[in-house]
JSON list of C-alpha atoms and ligand atoms in Angstrom, two decimals:
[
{"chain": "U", "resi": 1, "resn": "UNK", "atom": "CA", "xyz": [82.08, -10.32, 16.66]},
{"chain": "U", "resi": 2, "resn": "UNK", "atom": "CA", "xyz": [83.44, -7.32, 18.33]},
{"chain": "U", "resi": 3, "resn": "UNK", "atom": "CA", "xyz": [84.31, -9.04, 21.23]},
{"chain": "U", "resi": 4, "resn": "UNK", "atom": "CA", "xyz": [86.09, -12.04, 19.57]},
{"chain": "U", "resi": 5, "resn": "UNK", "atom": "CA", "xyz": [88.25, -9.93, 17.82]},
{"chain": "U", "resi": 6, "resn": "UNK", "atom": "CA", "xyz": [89.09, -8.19, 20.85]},
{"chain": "U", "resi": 7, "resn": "UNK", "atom": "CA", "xyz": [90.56, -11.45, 22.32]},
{"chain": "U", "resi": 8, "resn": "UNK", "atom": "CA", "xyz": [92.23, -13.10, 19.38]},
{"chain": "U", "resi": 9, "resn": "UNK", "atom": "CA", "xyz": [94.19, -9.53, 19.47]},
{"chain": "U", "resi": 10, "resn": "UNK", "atom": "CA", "xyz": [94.93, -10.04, 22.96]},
{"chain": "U", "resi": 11, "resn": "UNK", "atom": "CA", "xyz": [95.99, -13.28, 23.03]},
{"chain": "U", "resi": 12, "resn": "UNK", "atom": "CA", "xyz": [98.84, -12.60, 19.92]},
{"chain": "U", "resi": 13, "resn": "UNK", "atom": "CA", "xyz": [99.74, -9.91, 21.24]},
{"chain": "U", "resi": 14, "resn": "UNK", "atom": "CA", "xyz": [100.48, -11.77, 24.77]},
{"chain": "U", "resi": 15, "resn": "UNK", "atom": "CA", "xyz": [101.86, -13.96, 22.65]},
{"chain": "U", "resi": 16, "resn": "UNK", "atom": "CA", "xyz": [104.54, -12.09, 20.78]},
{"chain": "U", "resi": 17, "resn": "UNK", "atom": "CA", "xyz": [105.69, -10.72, 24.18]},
{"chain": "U", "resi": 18, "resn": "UNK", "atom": "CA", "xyz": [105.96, -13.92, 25.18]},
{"chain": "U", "resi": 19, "resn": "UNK", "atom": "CA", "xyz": [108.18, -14.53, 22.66]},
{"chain": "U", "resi": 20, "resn": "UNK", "atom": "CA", "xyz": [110.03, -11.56, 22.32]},
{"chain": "U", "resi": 21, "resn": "UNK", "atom": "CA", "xyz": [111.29, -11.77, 26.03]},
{"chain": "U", "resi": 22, "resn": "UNK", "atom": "CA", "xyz": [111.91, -15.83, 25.98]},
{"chain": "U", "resi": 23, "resn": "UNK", "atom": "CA", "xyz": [115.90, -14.64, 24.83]},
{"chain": "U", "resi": 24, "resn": "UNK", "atom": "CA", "xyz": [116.94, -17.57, 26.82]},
{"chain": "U", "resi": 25, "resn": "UNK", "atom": "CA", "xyz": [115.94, -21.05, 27.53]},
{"chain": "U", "resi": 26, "resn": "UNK", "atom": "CA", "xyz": [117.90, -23.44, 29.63]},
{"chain": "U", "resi": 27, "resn": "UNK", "atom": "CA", "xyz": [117.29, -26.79, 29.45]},
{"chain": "U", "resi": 28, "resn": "UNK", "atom": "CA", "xyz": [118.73, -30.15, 31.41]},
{"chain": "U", "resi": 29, "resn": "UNK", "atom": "CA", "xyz": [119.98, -27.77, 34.44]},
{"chain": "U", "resi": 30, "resn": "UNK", "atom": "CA", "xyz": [121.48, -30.47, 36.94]},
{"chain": "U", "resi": 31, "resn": "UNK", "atom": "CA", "xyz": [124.03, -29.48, 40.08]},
{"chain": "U", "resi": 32, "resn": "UNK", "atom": "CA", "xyz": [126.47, -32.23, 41.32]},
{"chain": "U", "resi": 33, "resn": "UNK", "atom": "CA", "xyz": [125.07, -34.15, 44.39]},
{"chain": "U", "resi": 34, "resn": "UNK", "atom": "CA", "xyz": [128.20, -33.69, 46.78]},
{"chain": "U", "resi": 35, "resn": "UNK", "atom": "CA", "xyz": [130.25, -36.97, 48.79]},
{"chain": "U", "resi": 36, "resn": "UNK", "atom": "CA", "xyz": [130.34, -36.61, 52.08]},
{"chain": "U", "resi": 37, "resn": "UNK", "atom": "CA", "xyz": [133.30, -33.29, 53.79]},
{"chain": "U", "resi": 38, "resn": "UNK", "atom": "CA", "xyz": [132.47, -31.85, 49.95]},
{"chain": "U", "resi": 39, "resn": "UNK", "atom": "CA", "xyz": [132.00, -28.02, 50.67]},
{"chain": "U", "resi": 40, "resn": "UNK", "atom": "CA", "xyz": [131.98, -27.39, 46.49]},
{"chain": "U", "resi": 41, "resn": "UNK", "atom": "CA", "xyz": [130.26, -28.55, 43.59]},
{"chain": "U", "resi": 42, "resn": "UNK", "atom": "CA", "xyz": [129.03, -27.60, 40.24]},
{"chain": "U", "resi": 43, "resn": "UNK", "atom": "CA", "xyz": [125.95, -26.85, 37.76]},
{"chain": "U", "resi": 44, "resn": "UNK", "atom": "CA", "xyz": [125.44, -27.84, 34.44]},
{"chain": "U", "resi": 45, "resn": "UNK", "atom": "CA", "xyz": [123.09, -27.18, 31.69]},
{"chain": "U", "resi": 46, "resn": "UNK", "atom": "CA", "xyz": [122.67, -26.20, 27.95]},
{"chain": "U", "resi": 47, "resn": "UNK", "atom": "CA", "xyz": [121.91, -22.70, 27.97]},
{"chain": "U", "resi": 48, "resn": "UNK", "atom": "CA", "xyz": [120.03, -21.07, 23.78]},
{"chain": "U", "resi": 49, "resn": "UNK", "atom": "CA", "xyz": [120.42, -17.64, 23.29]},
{"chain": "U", "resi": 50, "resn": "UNK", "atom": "CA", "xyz": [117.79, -17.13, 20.89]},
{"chain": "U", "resi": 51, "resn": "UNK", "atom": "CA", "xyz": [118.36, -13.67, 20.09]},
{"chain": "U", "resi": 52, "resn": "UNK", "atom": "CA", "xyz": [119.82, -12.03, 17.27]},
{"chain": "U", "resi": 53, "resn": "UNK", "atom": "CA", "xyz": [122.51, -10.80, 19.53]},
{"chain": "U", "resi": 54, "resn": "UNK", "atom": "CA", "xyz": [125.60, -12.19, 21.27]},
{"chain": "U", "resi": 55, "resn": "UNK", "atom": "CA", "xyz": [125.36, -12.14, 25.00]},
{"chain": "U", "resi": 56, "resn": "UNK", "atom": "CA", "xyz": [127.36, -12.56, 27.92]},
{"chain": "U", "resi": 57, "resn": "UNK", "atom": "CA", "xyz": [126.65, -14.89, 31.18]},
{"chain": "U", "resi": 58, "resn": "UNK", "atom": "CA", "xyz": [128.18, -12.54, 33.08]},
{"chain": "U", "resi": 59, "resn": "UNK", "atom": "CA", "xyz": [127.24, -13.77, 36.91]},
{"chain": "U", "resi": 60, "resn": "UNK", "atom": "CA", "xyz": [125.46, -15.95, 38.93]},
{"chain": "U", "resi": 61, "resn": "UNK", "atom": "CA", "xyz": [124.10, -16.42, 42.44]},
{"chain": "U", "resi": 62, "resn": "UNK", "atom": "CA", "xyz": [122.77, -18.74, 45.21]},
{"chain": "U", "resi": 63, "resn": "UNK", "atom": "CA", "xyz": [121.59, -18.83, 48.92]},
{"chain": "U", "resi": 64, "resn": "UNK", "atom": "CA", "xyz": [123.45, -22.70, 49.35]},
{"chain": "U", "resi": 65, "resn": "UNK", "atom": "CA", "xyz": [127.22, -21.17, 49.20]},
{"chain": "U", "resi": 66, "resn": "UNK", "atom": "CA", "xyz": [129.31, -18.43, 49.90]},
{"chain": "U", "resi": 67, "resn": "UNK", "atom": "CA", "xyz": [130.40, -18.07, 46.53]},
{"chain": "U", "resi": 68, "resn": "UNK", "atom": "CA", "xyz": [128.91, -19.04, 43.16]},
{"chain": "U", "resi": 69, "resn": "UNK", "atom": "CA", "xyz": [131.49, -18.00, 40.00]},
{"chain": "U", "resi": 70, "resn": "UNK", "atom": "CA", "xyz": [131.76, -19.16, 36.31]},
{"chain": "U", "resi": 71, "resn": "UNK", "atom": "CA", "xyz": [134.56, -21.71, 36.25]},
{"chain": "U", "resi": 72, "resn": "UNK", "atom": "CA", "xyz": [136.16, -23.55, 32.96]},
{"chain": "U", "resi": 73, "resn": "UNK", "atom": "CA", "xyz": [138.55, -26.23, 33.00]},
{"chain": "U", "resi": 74, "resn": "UNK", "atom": "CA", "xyz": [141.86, -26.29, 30.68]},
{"chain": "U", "resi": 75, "resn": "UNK", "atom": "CA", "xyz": [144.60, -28.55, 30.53]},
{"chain": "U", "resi": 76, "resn": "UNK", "atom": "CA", "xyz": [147.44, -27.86, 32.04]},
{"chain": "U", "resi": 77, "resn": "UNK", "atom": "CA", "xyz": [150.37, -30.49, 32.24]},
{"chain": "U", "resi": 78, "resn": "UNK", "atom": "CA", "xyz": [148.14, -33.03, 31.46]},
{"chain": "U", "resi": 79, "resn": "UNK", "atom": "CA", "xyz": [145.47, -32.67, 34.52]},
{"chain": "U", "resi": 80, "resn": "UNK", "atom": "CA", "xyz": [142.66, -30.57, 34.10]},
{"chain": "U", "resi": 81, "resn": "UNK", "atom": "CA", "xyz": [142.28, -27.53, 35.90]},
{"chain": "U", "resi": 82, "resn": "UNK", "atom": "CA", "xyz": [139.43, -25.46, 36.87]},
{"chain": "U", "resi": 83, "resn": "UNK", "atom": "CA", "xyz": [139.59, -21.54, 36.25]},
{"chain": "U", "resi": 84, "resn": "UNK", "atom": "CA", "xyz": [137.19, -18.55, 37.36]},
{"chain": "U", "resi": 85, "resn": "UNK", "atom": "CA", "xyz": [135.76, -16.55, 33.93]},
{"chain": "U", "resi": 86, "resn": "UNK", "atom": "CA", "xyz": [134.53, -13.60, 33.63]},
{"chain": "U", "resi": 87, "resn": "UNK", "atom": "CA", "xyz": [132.06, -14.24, 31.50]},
{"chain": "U", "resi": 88, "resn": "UNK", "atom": "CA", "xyz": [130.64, -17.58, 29.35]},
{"chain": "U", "resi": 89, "resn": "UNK", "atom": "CA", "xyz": [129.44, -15.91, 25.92]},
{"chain": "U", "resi": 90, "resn": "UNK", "atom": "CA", "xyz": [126.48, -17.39, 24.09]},
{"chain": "U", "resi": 91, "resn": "UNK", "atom": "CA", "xyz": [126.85, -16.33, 20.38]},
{"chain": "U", "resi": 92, "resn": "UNK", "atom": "CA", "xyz": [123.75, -14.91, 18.42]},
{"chain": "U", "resi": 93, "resn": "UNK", "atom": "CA", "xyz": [120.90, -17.62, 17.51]},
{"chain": "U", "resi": 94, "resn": "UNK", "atom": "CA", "xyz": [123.43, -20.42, 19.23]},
{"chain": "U", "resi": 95, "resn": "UNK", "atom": "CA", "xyz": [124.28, -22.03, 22.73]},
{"chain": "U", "resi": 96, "resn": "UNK", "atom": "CA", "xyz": [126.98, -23.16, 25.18]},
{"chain": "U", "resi": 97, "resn": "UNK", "atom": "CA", "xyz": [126.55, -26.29, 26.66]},
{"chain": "U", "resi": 98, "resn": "UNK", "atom": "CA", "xyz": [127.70, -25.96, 30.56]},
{"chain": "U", "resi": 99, "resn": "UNK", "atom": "CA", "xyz": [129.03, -29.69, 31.45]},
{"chain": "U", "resi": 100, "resn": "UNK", "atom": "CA", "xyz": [131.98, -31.69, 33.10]},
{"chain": "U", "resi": 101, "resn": "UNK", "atom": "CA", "xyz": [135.15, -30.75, 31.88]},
{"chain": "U", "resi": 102, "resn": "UNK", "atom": "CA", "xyz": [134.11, -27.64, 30.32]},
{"chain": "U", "resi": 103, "resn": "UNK", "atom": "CA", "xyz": [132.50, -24.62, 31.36]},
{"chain": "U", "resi": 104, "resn": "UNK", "atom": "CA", "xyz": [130.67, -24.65, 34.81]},
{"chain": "U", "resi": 105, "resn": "UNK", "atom": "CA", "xyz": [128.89, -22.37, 37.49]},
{"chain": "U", "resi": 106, "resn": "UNK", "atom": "CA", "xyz": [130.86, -23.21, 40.47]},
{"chain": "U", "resi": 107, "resn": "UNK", "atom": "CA", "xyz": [129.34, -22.85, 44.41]},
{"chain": "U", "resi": 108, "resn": "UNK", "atom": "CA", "xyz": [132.00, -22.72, 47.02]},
{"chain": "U", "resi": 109, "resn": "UNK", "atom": "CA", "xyz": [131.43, -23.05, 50.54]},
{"chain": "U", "resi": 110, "resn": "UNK", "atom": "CA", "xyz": [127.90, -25.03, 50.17]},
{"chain": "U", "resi": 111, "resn": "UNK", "atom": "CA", "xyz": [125.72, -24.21, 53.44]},
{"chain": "U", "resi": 112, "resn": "UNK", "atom": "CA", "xyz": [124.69, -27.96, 53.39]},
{"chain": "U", "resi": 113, "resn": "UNK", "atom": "CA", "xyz": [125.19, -31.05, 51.73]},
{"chain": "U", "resi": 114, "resn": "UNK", "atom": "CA", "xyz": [123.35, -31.65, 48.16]},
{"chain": "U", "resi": 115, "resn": "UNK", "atom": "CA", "xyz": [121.55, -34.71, 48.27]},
{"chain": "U", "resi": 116, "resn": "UNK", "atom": "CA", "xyz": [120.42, -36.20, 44.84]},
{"chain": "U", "resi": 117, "resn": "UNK", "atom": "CA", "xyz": [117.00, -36.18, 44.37]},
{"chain": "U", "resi": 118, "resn": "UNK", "atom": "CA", "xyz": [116.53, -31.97, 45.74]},
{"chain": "U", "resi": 119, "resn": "UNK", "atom": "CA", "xyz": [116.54, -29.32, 44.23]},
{"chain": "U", "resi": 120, "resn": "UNK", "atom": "CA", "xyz": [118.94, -26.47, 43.97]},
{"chain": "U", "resi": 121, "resn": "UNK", "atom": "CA", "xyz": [117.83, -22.21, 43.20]},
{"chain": "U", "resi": 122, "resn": "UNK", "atom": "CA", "xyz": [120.36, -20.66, 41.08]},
{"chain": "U", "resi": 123, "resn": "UNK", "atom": "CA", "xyz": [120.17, -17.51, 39.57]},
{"chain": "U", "resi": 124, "resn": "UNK", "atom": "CA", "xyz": [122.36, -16.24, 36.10]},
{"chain": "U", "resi": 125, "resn": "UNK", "atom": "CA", "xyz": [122.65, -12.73, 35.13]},
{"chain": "U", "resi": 126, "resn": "UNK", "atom": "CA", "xyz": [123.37, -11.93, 31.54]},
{"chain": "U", "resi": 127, "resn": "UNK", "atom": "CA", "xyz": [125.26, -8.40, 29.98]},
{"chain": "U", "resi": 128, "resn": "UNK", "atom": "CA", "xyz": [121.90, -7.72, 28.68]},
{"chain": "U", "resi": 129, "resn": "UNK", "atom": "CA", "xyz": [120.22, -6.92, 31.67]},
{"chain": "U", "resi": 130, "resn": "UNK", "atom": "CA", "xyz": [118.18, -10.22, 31.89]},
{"chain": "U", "resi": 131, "resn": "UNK", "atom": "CA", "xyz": [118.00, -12.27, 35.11]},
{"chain": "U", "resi": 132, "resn": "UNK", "atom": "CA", "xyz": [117.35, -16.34, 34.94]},
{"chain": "U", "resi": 133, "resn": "UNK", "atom": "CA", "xyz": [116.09, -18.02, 37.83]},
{"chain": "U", "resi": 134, "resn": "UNK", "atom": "CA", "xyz": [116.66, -21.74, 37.45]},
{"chain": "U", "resi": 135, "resn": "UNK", "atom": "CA", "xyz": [115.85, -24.37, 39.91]},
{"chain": "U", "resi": 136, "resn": "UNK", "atom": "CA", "xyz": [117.60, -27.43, 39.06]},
{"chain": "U", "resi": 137, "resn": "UNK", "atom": "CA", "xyz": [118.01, -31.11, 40.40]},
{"chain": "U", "resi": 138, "resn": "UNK", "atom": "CA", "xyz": [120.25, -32.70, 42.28]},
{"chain": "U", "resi": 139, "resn": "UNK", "atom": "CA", "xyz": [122.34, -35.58, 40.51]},
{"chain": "U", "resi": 140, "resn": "UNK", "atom": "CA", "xyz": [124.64, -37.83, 41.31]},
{"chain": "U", "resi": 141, "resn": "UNK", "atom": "CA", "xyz": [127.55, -37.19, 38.11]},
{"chain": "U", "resi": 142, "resn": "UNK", "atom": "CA", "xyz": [130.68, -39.19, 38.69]},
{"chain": "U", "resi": 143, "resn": "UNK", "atom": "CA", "xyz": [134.06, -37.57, 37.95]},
{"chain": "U", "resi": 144, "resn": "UNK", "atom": "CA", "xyz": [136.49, -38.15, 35.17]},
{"chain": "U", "resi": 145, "resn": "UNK", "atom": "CA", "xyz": [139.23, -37.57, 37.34]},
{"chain": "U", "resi": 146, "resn": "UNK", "atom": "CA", "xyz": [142.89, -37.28, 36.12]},
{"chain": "U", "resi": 147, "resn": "UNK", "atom": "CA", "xyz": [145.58, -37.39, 38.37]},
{"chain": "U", "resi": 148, "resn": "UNK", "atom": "CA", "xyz": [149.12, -37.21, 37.64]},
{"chain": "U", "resi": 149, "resn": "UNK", "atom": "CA", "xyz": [150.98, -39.87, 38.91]},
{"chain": "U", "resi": 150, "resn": "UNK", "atom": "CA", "xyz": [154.78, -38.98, 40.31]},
{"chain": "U", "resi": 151, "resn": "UNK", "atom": "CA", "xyz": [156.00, -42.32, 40.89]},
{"chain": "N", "resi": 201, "resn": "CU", "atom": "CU1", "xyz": [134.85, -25.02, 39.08]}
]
């Protein structure tokens, strides 16, 4: 039985690893499908930090726009407004839930159009050294748009 003991230590022990470096999971990652003459749009998703620790999305990058930044929108004279962050934190054994209206990882200057129905590479970079690679869908999300009115 030498040799089935052998395994069944293996296998928890790839196990535990498995678990011990799973700090993140990131789950309904979508990116806006852009209108036509868009050059910007957005990604959303519910991001668990399932660590013991608070961490910090710090950064994030792309190949499909010049820039990719952490955005959140606050009210400001009644219209909402979209802001760059330094940093989205993700308190210990909790989550932040990226979405319209709210926090967002922005990509300015897309290369090409997003058509719903592709997908998009995005990478996020945390303060604790770890690295996400998500590749999320296209969608088609329609705006909640509020514009002020002057006359
Ligand atoms: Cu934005």
């Amino acid at each position: 039985m030498k040799l089935a003991s052998t395994l069944l230590l293996t296998s928890t022990l790839l196990f535990s690893h498995l678990i011990s470096a799973d700090t993140f999971t990131i789950e309904n990652a979508h990116v806006r499908a852009t209108p036509p003459h868009t050059q910007n749009s957005a990604a959303f998703m519910l991001i668990n930090n399932h660590s013991d620790k608070s961490v910090k999305l710090v950064a994030a990058s792309s190949d499909i726009a010049a820039r990719v930044e952490l955005h959140s929108h606050t009210m400001s004279d009644g219209m909402m407004k979209m802001r760059q962050v330094d940093e989205i934190v993700i308190l210990a054994n909790d989550k932040v839930e990226l979405r319209p209206g709210s926090f967002h990882v922005m990509f300015l200057g897309l290369k090409s159009p997003l058509k719903a129905g592709e997908n998009v590479i995005f990478k996020l970079y945390f303060d604790n050294g770890d690295e996400i690679i998500v590749d999320a869908p296209i969608k088609k999300i329609t705006m909640q748009k509020k514009m002020k009115h002057n006359n």
